[in-house]
mmCIF file of C-alpha atoms in Angstrom:
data_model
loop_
_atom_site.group_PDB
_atom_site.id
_atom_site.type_symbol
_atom_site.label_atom_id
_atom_site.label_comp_id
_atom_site.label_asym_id
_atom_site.label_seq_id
_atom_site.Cartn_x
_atom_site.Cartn_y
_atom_site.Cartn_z
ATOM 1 C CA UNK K 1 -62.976 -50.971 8.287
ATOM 2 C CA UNK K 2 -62.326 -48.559 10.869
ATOM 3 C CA UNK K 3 -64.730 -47.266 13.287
ATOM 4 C CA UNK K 4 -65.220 -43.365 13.550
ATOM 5 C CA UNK K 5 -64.396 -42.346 16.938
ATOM 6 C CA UNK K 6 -65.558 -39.227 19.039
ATOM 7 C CA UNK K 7 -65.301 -35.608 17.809
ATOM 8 C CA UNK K 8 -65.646 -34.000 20.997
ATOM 9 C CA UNK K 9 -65.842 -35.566 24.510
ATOM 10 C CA UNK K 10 -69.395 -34.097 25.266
ATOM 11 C CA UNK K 11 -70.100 -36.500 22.947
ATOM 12 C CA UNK K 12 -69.565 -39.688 25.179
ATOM 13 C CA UNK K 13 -71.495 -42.107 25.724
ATOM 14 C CA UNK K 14 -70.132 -44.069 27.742
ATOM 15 C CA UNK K 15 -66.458 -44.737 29.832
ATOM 16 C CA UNK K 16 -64.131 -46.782 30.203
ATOM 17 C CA UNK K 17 -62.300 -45.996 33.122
ATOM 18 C CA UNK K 18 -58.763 -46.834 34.822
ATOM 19 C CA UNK K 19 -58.162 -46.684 38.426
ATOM 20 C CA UNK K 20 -54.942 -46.310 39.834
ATOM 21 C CA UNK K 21 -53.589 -43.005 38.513
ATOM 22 C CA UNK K 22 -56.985 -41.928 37.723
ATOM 23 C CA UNK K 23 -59.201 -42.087 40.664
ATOM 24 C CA UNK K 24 -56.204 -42.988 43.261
ATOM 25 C CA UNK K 25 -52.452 -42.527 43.508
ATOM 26 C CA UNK K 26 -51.537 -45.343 46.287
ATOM 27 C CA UNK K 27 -53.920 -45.427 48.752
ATOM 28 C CA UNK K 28 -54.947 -41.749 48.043
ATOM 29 C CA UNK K 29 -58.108 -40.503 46.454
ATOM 30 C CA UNK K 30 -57.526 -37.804 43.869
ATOM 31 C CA UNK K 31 -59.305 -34.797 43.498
ATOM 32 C CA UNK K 32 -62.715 -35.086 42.414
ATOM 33 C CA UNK K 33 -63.383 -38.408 42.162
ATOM 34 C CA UNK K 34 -66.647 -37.602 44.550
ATOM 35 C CA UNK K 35 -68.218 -35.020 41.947
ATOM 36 C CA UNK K 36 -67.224 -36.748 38.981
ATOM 37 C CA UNK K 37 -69.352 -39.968 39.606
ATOM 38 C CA UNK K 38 -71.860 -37.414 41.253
ATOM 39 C CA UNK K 39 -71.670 -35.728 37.132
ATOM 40 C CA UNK K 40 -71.990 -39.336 35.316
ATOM 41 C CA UNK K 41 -74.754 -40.170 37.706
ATOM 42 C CA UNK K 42 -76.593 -37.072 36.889
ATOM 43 C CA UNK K 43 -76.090 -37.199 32.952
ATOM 44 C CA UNK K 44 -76.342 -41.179 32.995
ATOM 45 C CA UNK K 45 -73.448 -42.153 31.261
ATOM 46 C CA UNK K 46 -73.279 -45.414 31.922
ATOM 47 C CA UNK K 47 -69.235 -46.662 32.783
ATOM 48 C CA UNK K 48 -66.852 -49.227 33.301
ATOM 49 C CA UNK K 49 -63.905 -49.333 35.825
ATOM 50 C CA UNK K 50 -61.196 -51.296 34.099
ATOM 51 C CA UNK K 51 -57.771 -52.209 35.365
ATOM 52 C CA UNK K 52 -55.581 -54.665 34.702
ATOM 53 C CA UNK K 53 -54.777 -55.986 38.378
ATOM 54 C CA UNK K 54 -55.698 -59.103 38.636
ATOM 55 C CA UNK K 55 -55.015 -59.180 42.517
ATOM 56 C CA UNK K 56 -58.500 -56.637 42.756
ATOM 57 C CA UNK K 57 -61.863 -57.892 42.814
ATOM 58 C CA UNK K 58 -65.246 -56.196 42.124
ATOM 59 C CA UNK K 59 -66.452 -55.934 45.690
ATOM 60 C CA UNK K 60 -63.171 -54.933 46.713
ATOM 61 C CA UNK K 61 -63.193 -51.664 44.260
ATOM 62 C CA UNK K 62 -66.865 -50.999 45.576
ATOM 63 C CA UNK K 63 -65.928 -50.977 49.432
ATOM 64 C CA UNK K 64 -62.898 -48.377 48.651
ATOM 65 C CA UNK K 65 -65.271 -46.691 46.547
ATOM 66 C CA UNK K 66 -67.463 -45.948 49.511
ATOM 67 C CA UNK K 67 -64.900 -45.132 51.945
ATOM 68 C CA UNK K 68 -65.005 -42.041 49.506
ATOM 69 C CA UNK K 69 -68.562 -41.729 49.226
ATOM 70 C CA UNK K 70 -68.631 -43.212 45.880
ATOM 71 C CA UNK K 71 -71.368 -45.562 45.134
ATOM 72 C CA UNK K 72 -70.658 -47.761 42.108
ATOM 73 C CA UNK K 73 -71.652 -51.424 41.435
ATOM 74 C CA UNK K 74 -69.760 -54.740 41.358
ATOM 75 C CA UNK K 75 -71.078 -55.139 37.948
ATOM 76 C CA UNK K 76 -69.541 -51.652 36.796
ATOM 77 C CA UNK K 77 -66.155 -53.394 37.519
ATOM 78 C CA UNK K 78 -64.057 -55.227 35.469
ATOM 79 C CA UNK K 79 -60.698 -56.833 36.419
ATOM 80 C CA UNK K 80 -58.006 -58.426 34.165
ATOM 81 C CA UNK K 81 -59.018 -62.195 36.146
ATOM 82 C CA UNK K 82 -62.621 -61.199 35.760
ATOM 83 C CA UNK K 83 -61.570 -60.831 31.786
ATOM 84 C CA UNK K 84 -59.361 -64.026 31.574
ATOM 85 C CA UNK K 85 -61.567 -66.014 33.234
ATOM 86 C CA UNK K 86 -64.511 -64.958 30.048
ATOM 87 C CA UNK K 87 -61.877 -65.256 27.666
ATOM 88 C CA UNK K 88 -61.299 -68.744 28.658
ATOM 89 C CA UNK K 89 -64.807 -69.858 28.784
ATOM 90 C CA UNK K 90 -64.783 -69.015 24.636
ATOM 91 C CA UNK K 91 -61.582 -71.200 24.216
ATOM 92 C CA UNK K 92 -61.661 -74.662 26.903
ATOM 93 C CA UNK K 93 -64.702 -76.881 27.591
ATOM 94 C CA UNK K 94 -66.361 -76.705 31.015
ATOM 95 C CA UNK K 95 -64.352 -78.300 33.583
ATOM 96 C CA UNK K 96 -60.973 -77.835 31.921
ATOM 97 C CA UNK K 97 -57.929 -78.168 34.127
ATOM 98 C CA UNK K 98 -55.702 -75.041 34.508
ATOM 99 C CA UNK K 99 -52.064 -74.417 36.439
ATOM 100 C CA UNK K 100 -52.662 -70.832 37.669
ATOM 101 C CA UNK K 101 -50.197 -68.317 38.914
ATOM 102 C CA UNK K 102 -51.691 -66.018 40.663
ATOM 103 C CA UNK K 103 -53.287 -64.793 43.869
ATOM 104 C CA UNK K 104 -56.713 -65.269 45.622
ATOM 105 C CA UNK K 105 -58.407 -62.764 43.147
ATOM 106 C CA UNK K 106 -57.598 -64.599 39.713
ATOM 107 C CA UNK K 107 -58.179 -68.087 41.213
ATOM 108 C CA UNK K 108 -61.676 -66.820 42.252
ATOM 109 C CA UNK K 109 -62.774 -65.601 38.995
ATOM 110 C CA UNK K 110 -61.454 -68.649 37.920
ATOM 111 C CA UNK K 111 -63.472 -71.425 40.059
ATOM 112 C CA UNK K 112 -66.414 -69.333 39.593
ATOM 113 C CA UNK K 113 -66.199 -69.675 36.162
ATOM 114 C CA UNK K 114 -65.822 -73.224 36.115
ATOM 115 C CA UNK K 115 -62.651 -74.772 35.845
ATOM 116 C CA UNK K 116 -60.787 -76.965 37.510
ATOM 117 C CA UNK K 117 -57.345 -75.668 39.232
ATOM 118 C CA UNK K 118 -54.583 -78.148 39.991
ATOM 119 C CA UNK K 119 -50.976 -77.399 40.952
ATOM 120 C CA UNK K 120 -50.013 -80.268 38.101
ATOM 121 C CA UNK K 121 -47.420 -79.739 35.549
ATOM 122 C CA UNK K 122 -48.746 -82.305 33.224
ATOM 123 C CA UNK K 123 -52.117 -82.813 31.171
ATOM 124 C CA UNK K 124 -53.635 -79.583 32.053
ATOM 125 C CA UNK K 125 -55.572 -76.848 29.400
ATOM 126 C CA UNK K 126 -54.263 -73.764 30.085
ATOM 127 C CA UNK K 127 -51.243 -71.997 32.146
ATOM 128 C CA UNK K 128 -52.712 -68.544 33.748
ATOM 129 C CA UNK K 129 -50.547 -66.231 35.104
ATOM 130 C CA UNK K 130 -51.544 -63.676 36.790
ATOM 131 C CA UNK K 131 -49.515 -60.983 39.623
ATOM 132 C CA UNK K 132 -48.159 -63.484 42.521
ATOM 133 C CA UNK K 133 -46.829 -61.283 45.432
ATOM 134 C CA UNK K 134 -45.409 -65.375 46.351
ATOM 135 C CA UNK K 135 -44.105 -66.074 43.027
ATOM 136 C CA UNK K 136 -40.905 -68.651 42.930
ATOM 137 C CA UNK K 137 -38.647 -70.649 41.090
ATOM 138 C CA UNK K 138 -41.131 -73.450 41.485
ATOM 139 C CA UNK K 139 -43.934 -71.504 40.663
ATOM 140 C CA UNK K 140 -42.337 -70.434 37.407
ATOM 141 C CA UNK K 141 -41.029 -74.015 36.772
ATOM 142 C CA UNK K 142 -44.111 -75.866 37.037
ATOM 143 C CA UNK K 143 -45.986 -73.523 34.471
ATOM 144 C CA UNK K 144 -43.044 -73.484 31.927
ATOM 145 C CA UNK K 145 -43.370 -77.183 31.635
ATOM 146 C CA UNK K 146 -46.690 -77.174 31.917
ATOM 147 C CA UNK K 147 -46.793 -74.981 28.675
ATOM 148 C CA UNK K 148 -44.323 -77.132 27.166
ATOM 149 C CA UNK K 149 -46.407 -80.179 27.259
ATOM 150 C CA UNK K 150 -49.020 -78.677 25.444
ATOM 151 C CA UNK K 151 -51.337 -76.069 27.767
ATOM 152 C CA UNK K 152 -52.270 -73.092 26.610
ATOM 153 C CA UNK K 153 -50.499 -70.046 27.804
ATOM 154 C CA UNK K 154 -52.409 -67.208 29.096
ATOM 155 C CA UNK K 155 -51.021 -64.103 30.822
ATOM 156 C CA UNK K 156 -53.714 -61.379 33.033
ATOM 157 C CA UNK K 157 -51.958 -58.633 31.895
ATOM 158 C CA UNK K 158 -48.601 -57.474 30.279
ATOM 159 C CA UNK K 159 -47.293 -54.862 32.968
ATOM 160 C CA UNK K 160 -43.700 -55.351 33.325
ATOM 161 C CA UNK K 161 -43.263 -53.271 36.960
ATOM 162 C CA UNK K 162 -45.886 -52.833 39.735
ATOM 163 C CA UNK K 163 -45.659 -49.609 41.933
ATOM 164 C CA UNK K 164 -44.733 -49.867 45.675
ATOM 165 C CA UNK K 165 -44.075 -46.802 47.647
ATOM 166 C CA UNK K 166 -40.213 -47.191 47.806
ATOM 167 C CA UNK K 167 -40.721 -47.448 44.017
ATOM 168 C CA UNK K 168 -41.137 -50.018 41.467
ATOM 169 C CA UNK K 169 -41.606 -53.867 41.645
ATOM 170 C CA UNK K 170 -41.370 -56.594 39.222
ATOM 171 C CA UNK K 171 -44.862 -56.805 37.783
ATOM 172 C CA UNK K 172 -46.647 -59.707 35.812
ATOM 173 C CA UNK K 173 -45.276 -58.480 32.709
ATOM 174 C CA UNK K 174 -41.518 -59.525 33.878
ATOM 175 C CA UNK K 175 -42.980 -62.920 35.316
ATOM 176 C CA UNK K 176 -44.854 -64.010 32.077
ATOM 177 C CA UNK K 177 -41.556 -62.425 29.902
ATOM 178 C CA UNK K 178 -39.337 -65.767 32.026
ATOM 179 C CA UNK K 179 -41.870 -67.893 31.283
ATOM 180 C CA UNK K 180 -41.759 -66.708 27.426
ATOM 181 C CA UNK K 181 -38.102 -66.798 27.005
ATOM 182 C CA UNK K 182 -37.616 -70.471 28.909
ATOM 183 C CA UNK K 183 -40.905 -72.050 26.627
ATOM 184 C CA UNK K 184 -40.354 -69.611 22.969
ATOM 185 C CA UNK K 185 -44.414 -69.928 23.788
ATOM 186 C CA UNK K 186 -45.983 -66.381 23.072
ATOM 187 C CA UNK K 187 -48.994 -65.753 25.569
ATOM 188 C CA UNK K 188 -52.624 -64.958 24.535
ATOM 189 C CA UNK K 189 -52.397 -61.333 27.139
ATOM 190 C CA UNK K 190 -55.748 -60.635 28.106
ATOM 191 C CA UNK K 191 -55.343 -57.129 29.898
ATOM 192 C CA UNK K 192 -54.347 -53.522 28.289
ATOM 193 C CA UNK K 193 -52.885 -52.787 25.972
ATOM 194 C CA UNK K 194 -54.602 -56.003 24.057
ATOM 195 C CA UNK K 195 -58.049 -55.329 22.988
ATOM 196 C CA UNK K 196 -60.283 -58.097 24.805
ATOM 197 C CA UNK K 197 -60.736 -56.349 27.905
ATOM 198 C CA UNK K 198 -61.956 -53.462 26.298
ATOM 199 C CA UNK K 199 -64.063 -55.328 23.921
ATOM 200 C CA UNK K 200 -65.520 -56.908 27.469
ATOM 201 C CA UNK K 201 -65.768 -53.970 28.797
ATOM 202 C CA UNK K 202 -68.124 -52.440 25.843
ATOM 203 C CA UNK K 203 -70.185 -55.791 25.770
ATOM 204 C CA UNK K 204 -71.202 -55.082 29.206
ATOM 205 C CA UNK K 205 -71.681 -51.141 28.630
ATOM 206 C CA UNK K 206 -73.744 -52.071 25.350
ATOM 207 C CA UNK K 207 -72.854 -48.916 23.697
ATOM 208 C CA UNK K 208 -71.100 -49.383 19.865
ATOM 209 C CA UNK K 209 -67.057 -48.787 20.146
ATOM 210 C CA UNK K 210 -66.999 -45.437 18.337
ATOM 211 C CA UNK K 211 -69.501 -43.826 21.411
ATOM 212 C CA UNK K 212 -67.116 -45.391 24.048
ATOM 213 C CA UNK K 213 -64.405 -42.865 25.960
ATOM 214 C CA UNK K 214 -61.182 -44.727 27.604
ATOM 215 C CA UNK K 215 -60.345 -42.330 30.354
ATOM 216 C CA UNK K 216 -56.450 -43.789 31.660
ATOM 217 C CA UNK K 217 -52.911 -42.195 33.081
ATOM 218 C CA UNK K 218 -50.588 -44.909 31.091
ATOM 219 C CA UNK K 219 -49.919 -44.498 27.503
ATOM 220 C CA UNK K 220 -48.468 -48.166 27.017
ATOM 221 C CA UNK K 221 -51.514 -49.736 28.105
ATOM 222 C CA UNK K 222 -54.735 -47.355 28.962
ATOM 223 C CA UNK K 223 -54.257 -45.121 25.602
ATOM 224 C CA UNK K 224 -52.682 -47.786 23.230
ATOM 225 C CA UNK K 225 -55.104 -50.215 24.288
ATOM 226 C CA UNK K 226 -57.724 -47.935 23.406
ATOM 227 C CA UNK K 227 -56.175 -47.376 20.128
ATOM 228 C CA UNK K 228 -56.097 -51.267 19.531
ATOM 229 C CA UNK K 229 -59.767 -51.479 20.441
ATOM 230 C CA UNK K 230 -60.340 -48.677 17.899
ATOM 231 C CA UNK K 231 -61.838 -45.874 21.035
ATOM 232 C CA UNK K 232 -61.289 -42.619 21.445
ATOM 233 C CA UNK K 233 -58.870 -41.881 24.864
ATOM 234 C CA UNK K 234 -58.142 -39.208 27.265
ATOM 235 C CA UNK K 235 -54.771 -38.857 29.035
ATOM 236 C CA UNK K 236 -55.033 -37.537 32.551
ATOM 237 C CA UNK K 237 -51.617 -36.098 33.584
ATOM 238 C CA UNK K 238 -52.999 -36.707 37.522
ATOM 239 C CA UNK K 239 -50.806 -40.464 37.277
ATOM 240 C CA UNK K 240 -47.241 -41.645 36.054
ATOM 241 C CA UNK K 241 -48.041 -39.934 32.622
ATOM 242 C CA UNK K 242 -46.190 -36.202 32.144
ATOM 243 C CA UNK K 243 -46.999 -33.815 29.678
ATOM 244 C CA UNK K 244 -43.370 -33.794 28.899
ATOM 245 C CA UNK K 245 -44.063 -38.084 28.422
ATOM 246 C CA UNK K 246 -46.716 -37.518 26.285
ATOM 247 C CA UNK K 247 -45.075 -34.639 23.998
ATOM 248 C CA UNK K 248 -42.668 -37.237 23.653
ATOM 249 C CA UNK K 249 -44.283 -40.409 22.909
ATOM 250 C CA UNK K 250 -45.668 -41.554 19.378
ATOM 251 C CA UNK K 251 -48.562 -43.083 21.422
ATOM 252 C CA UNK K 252 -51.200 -40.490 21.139
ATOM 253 C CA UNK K 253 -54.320 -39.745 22.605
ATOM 254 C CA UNK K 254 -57.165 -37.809 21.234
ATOM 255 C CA UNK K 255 -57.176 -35.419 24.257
ATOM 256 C CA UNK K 256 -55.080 -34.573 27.321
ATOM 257 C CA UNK K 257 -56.248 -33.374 30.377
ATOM 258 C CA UNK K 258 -55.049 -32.612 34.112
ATOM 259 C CA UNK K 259 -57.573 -35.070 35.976
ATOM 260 C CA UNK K 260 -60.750 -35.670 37.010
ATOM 261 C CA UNK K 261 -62.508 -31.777 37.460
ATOM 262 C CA UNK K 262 -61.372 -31.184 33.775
ATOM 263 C CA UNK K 263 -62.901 -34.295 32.561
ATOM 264 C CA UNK K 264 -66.151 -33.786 34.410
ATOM 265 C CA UNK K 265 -66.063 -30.078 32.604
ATOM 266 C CA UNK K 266 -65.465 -31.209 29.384
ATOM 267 C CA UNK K 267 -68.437 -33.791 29.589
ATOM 268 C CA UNK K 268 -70.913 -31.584 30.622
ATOM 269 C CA UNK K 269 -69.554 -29.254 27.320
ATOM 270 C CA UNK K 270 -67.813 -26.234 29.843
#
C-alpha cells in the first residue's frame, strides 16, 4: 500500500540530503549552507547527507563541512560504499571474498565490514564496482569473468557521467553498463535512483518514510529515487537541474525551489 507523503514541507521531519549541487557546486559552497544547518540545528530535525559517490567518505564530508563552519557528524553521512557495504552484509556470510572496482573509499567500507578483497577472477562472492579514476581493460576484464563464473554483481551507483570542470567524465554508470553488456548479468545498484540507500538512510534517521524530505538537484536519481522509496522530494534549481529541465521532465517532484535560503524558509513555515 502506499505511504502518504508530506502535505507541506513545514511538516518535515526529517532530511535526506544530497551534496554536490545542493550544498556545493565543485569545490564551491553555495549560498546558505552555513544558516541552513544553523535552522535544522535549532528546530532539531534530525538529517542525513546522502550521495552516491562512492570515492567520499564520512570524515571526509565532515572536514569540508567545517572548512565552512558546518558542524555535522560522521554518522549523519551516508555514502553509496558505506550503503553497499550494509547491503552486502544481508546477502554473503562473514568473510566472503569480493573482486572490487573501486577506489580507497569503497574498499574501506568494505574491509571494515568484513570481507575479504582479492584481485581473483575465480571463486569469489560478489563483483563491486564502484567509481575507479584507474579503471582499465584489465580491471573491467577480471570482474566480467568474475561475474560469469558465478559472483554476484553489485554496482555503487548507476551515474553514467561524473562532472569535471572541463565538463563531463565517464561515471560508474558507463563502467558497470560494459560490464552488463559483455556478462547479459543485470547488477543489484545500490545508490539513487534504487531505493536501498534511502531505505538506509531512514533506518538510521528512525523517522517512518512518509515524515522523511529528500532535498536533491538531479531528477534521475535524487527525485526519482525518492519516488521509488515512496518520500516526498524537493528540487533545488541551485545544481545541473533547470526549471526549464524540470517543466520538461515526467519525473516530478512535490516542490521546486531555488536553493538552500528558500528551503530553510519554507521549513520554518515563512
Amino acid at each position: 500500500m502506499a505511504t502518504r507523503k508530506l502535505d507541506r514541507i513545514k511538516d518535515t521531519q526529517a532530511l535526506n540530503i544530497d551534496m554536490d549541487g545542493v550544498l556545493w557546486r565543485g569545490r564551491t559552497f553555495l549560498p546558505g549552507v552555513m544558516e541552513f544547518f544553523t535552522a535544522l540545528r535549532q528546530q532539531s530535525l534530525p538529517f542525513i547527507l546522502a550521495t552516491n559517490n562512492s570515492t567520499a567518505t564520512p570524515q571526509g564530508v565532515v572536514e569540508r563541512l567545517a572548512g565552512s563552519g558546518v558542524q555535522v557528524l560522521p554518522q549523519e553521512v551516508l555514502t553509496s560504499s558505506l550503503a553497499t557495504a550494509s547491503y552486502l552484509r544481508e546477502q554473503l556470510e562473514p568473510g566472503a571474498t569480493l573482486h572490487v572496482v573501486g577506489e580507497l573509499a569503497l574498499q574501506d567500507a568494505l574491509r571494515s565490514a568484513g570481507f575479504i578483497l582479492t584481485g581473483e577472477s575465480h571463486h569469489v562472492d560478489a563483483v563491486v564496482v564502484g567509481f575507479d579514476r584507474n579503471i582499465s581493460w584489465e580491471k573491467l576484464t577480471k570482474a566480467a569473468l568474475a561475474i560469469q563464473f558465478g559472483a554476484l554483481f553489485v554496482g555503487t551507483n548507476p551515474d553514467k557521467s561524473f562532472p569535471i570542470e572541463e565538463g563531463q567524465a565517464p561515471g560508474n554508470g558507463a563502467f558497470i553498463t560494459a560490464i552488463e553488456v559483455t556478462t547479459k548479468v543485470k547488477p543489484v545498484i545500490v545508490g539513487k535512483p534504487e531505493p536501498l540507500l534511502y531505505q538506509q538512510a531512514a533506518e538510521r534517521l528512525q523517522v517512518p518514510t512518509e515524515g522523511i524530505l529528500v532535498v536533491g538537484d538531479r531528477l534521475e536519481t535524487d527525485i526519482l529515487g525518492a519516488q521509488h522509496a515512496r518520500m516526498a522530494s524537493v528540487l533545488l534549481l541551485s545544481g545541473v537541474t533547470s526549471a526549464d529541465d524540470a517543466a520538461a521532465s515526467e519525473i516530478k517532484a512535490e516542490w521546486i525551489l531555488e536553493g538552500l535560503p528558500a528551503l530553510q524558509l519554507a521549513l520554518e513555515g515563512a
